[in-house]
Short mmCIF file of C-alpha atoms in Angstrom, two decimals:
data_model
loop_
_atom_site.label_atom_id
_atom_site.label_comp_id
_atom_site.label_asym_id
_atom_site.label_seq_id
_atom_site.Cartn_x
_atom_site.Cartn_y
_atom_site.Cartn_z
CA MET A 1423 -77.99 -5.32 -139.53
CA THR A 1424 -79.59 -2.62 -141.65
CA ASP A 1425 -81.68 0.06 -140.01
CA PHE A 1426 -85.38 -0.45 -140.65
CA PRO A 1427 -87.14 2.74 -141.78
CA THR A 1428 -88.69 4.42 -138.76
CA ARG A 1429 -92.35 5.37 -138.66
CA TYR A 1430 -91.88 9.14 -138.77
CA PRO A 1431 -94.01 11.15 -138.90
CA VAL A 1432 -96.96 9.42 -137.25
CA LEU A 1433 -99.50 11.22 -139.41
CA PRO A 1434 -100.54 9.35 -142.58
CA ALA A 1435 -99.93 10.41 -146.16
CA PRO A 1436 -101.40 12.49 -147.69
CA THR A 1437 -101.25 15.23 -145.09
CA PRO A 1438 -104.58 15.53 -143.24
CA THR A 1439 -106.88 18.40 -144.09
CA LEU A 1440 -106.90 21.34 -141.69
CA THR A 1441 -110.42 22.40 -140.81
CA ALA A 1442 -111.98 25.04 -138.62
CA PRO A 1443 -111.86 24.02 -134.95
CA VAL A 1444 -114.74 21.74 -134.02
CA VAL A 1445 -116.83 23.06 -131.16
CA ASP A 1446 -116.46 20.07 -128.86
CA PRO A 1447 -115.17 20.39 -125.30
CA SER A 1448 -113.61 16.92 -125.45
CA ILE A 1449 -111.02 18.05 -128.03
CA VAL A 1450 -107.98 19.76 -126.54
CA LEU A 1451 -106.26 21.75 -129.29
CA GLY A 1452 -102.66 20.99 -130.19
CA SER A 1453 -101.23 24.15 -128.67
CA ALA A 1454 -102.67 23.10 -125.29
CA LEU A 1455 -101.75 19.41 -125.71
CA ARG A 1456 -98.09 20.38 -125.39
CA ALA A 1457 -98.71 20.43 -121.63
CA TYR A 1458 -99.02 16.62 -121.77
CA LEU A 1459 -95.62 16.09 -123.40
CA PRO A 1460 -92.29 15.51 -121.65
CA THR A 1461 -90.02 18.51 -121.13
CA GLU A 1462 -86.34 18.78 -120.26
CA GLU A 1463 -87.39 18.75 -116.61
CA THR A 1464 -89.92 15.88 -116.80
CA VAL A 1465 -88.46 13.53 -119.45
CA PRO A 1466 -88.18 10.03 -117.90
CA SER A 1467 -84.84 8.81 -116.61
CA GLY A 1468 -82.65 7.36 -119.34
CA TRP A 1469 -84.12 9.61 -122.04
CA THR A 1470 -83.54 13.10 -123.38
CA LEU A 1471 -85.48 15.30 -125.78
CA SER A 1472 -84.29 14.53 -129.29
CA SER A 1473 -83.51 16.60 -132.36
CA LYS A 1474 -82.52 13.56 -134.44
CA TYR A 1475 -85.82 13.46 -136.37
CA GLY A 1476 -86.64 17.15 -136.21
CA PRO A 1477 -86.55 20.07 -133.78
CA SER A 1478 -86.10 19.25 -130.10
CA THR A 1479 -89.15 21.45 -129.42
CA PRO A 1480 -92.64 19.91 -129.75
CA SER A 1481 -94.75 20.09 -132.90
CA ASP A 1482 -98.53 20.30 -132.81
CA SER A 1483 -101.69 21.05 -134.77
CA GLY A 1484 -101.96 24.53 -133.25
CA SER A 1485 -105.42 26.04 -133.13
CA GLN A 1486 -106.70 23.74 -135.89
CA VAL A 1487 -108.53 20.41 -135.82
CA LEU A 1488 -107.42 17.75 -138.29
CA SER A 1489 -109.63 15.64 -140.49
CA ALA A 1490 -108.05 12.38 -141.66
CA THR A 1491 -108.52 8.63 -141.89
CA THR A 1492 -106.24 5.68 -141.21
CA GLY A 1493 -107.84 3.42 -143.82
CA LEU A 1494 -107.61 0.47 -141.40
CA GLY A 1495 -111.13 -0.76 -142.11
CA PRO A 1496 -112.26 -4.40 -142.27
CA THR A 1497 -111.58 -4.68 -146.03
CA ALA A 1498 -108.29 -2.72 -146.12
CA PRO A 1499 -105.21 -4.64 -147.32
CA CYS A 1500 -102.75 -5.49 -144.55
CA GLY A 1501 -100.04 -3.39 -146.16
CA VAL A 1502 -101.68 -0.15 -145.07
CA MET A 1503 -100.39 -0.89 -141.55
CA ASN A 1504 -97.14 0.80 -142.58
CA ASN A 1505 -99.04 4.12 -142.35
CA LEU A 1506 -100.37 3.36 -138.88
CA THR A 1507 -101.70 6.38 -137.05
CA VAL A 1508 -104.21 6.86 -134.25
CA LEU A 1509 -105.46 9.99 -136.01
CA ASP A 1510 -108.91 9.36 -137.45
CA GLY A 1511 -111.94 11.58 -137.85
CA TYR A 1512 -111.63 14.97 -136.16
CA ALA A 1513 -108.72 15.31 -133.76
CA ALA A 1514 -105.80 17.47 -132.60
CA TYR A 1515 -102.29 16.38 -131.66
CA ALA A 1516 -98.93 17.37 -130.15
CA ARG A 1517 -95.66 15.45 -130.61
CA GLN A 1518 -92.21 15.34 -129.04
CA GLY A 1519 -89.13 13.37 -130.10
CA MET A 1520 -86.89 11.62 -127.57
CA TRP A 1521 -83.56 9.81 -127.64
CA SER A 1522 -82.22 7.31 -125.10
CA THR A 1523 -79.20 8.66 -123.23
CA ASP A 1524 -77.16 5.62 -124.26
CA GLY A 1525 -77.68 6.65 -127.88
CA GLU A 1526 -79.31 3.35 -128.87
CA HIS A 1527 -83.02 4.14 -129.23
CA ALA A 1528 -85.07 6.83 -130.96
CA GLY A 1529 -88.51 7.62 -129.58
CA SER A 1530 -91.56 9.68 -130.48
CA VAL A 1531 -94.36 10.67 -128.09
CA THR A 1532 -97.66 11.86 -129.58
CA VAL A 1533 -100.78 12.82 -127.64
CA THR A 1534 -103.97 12.98 -129.73
CA SER A 1535 -107.29 14.44 -128.55
CA PHE A 1536 -110.57 13.21 -130.06
CA ARG A 1537 -114.25 14.03 -129.98
CA ALA A 1538 -116.16 12.14 -127.30
CA GLY A 1539 -116.13 8.40 -127.96
CA ASP A 1540 -113.86 8.52 -131.04
CA ALA A 1541 -110.66 7.50 -129.25
CA ALA A 1542 -112.21 4.23 -128.04
CA LYS A 1543 -113.57 3.55 -131.53
CA GLN A 1544 -110.17 4.13 -133.13
CA LEU A 1545 -108.31 1.83 -130.74
CA GLY A 1546 -110.93 -0.80 -131.51
CA VAL A 1547 -110.24 -0.39 -135.24
CA ILE A 1548 -106.48 -0.77 -134.69
CA ARG A 1549 -106.96 -3.77 -132.40
CA ASP A 1550 -109.23 -5.53 -134.90
CA PHE A 1551 -106.88 -4.74 -137.78
CA ALA A 1552 -103.87 -6.15 -135.89
CA ALA A 1553 -105.81 -9.36 -135.18
CA ARG A 1554 -106.74 -9.71 -138.85
CA CYS A 1555 -103.26 -8.92 -140.17
CA PRO A 1556 -100.52 -10.77 -138.24
CA SER A 1557 -98.12 -9.88 -141.07
CA PHE A 1558 -97.88 -7.53 -144.01
CA THR A 1559 -95.47 -6.48 -146.76
CA GLU A 1560 -93.54 -3.22 -147.02
CA LYS A 1561 -93.32 -2.67 -150.78
CA GLY A 1562 -89.95 -1.46 -152.04
CA ARG A 1563 -88.63 -0.45 -148.61
CA GLY A 1564 -85.68 -2.85 -148.48
CA GLN A 1565 -82.23 -2.73 -150.02
CA GLY A 1566 -82.43 -2.43 -153.77
CA HIS A 1567 -86.11 -1.48 -153.40
CA SER A 1568 -86.94 -5.04 -152.37
CA ASP A 1569 -90.09 -5.93 -150.42
CA ILE A 1570 -89.86 -6.61 -146.69
CA GLU A 1571 -92.11 -9.02 -144.83
CA ILE A 1572 -93.20 -7.62 -141.47
CA ARG A 1573 -94.56 -9.73 -138.61
CA LEU A 1574 -96.94 -7.93 -136.25
CA VAL A 1575 -97.11 -9.01 -132.60
CA ALA A 1576 -99.87 -7.24 -130.65
CA LYS A 1577 -101.10 -7.68 -127.09
CA PRO A 1578 -103.22 -5.72 -124.60
CA VAL A 1579 -101.58 -4.11 -121.57
CA ALA A 1580 -103.46 -4.42 -118.29
CA GLY A 1581 -103.69 -1.59 -115.79
CA LEU A 1582 -102.58 1.18 -118.12
CA GLY A 1583 -105.04 4.00 -118.83
CA ASP A 1584 -108.58 3.02 -119.75
CA GLU A 1585 -107.08 0.56 -122.24
CA ALA A 1586 -103.70 0.03 -123.82
CA LEU A 1587 -102.20 -1.92 -126.71
CA ASP A 1588 -98.55 -2.86 -127.19
CA PHE A 1589 -97.39 -4.11 -130.55
CA LYS A 1590 -94.14 -4.72 -132.36
CA MET A 1591 -93.42 -4.62 -136.08
CA LEU A 1592 -90.70 -7.23 -136.67
CA PRO A 1593 -89.22 -7.20 -140.19
CA GLU A 1594 -87.48 -10.23 -141.67
CA GLY A 1595 -84.09 -10.14 -143.32
CA GLY A 1596 -81.95 -8.36 -140.74
CA TYR A 1597 -83.91 -5.12 -140.56
CA LEU A 1598 -84.67 -3.46 -137.24
CA GLY A 1599 -88.22 -3.20 -135.94
CA THR A 1600 -90.37 -0.76 -134.01
CA GLU A 1601 -92.55 -1.02 -130.92
CA THR A 1602 -95.63 1.10 -130.31
CA VAL A 1603 -97.60 1.46 -127.09
CA LEU A 1604 -101.02 3.09 -127.44
CA VAL A 1605 -102.67 4.25 -124.22
CA ARG A 1606 -106.22 5.62 -124.15
CA ILE A 1607 -107.09 7.97 -121.32
CA GLY A 1608 -110.67 9.08 -121.85
CA ASP A 1609 -110.77 10.79 -125.23
CA ARG A 1610 -106.99 11.23 -125.42
CA VAL A 1611 -104.50 8.71 -126.81
CA LEU A 1612 -100.81 8.56 -125.95
CA ASP A 1613 -98.77 7.03 -128.79
CA LEU A 1614 -95.23 6.00 -127.81
CA LEU A 1615 -93.05 4.78 -130.68
CA VAL A 1616 -89.54 3.39 -130.11
CA ASN A 1617 -86.97 1.74 -132.36
CA ALA A 1618 -84.98 -1.41 -131.73
CA ASP A 1619 -81.23 -0.96 -131.27
CA LYS A 1620 -78.62 -2.43 -133.62
CA SER A 1621 -78.92 -5.79 -131.83
CA GLY A 1622 -82.66 -5.86 -132.43
CA ASP A 1623 -83.51 -5.23 -128.76
CA PHE A 1624 -86.20 -2.80 -127.60
CA PRO A 1625 -86.16 -0.50 -124.57
CA ASP A 1626 -88.70 -1.09 -121.79
CA ALA A 1627 -91.49 0.62 -123.72
CA VAL A 1628 -94.45 -0.29 -121.49
CA PRO A 1629 -92.93 1.12 -118.26
CA LEU A 1630 -91.88 4.19 -120.25
CA ALA A 1631 -95.46 4.61 -121.51
CA ARG A 1632 -96.76 4.27 -117.94
CA GLU A 1633 -94.51 7.12 -116.87
CA LEU A 1634 -95.44 9.35 -119.81
CA ALA A 1635 -99.18 8.65 -119.43
CA LYS A 1636 -99.20 10.19 -115.94
CA ALA A 1637 -99.15 13.64 -117.55
CA VAL A 1638 -102.20 13.02 -119.78
CA LYS A 1639 -105.47 14.30 -118.32
#
């Protein structure tokens, strides 16, 4: 099987605009959001902090607030799902890479902080988009720059945060997929992204997200 391109980084292209910090107590700036990420001491069992897709130390938006859009509106073509991000409007983020200790799965944990009410709105946009677009096409991402058809399987997760969504991107043609668990806790969103292994199997992403979400306030 051929490795399917991973969704790194989570932020969309082009790079979001950095703006002056928004005076809103609901937004926790990126430098402080690091406190919600796993560390060498708190990383869940079976995982280690990863340097495979970048430094093993976290990255974040620092003292800035980002301004960006996902483009996942009701008239957007389904293909824009390949740039999925929870970042929309004004927000801050922190991110940490992980790697399963058996060497089979890459992972990325991102915590995003929004203005009051925006996190719930953004998860609603993603949920509606997933329902409207059960499949989409990755243009030129396959071997020989061929197109890849991606099937999207999305379902809610009960009893996790204020709301949670688990979805898998399953490419046809022998490519490996990704699974994302989005967990909203108030005006924060935990975004856990994991890759399938070479057999096409995923790790237990929902229990892993439950463990990681305990740190998000």
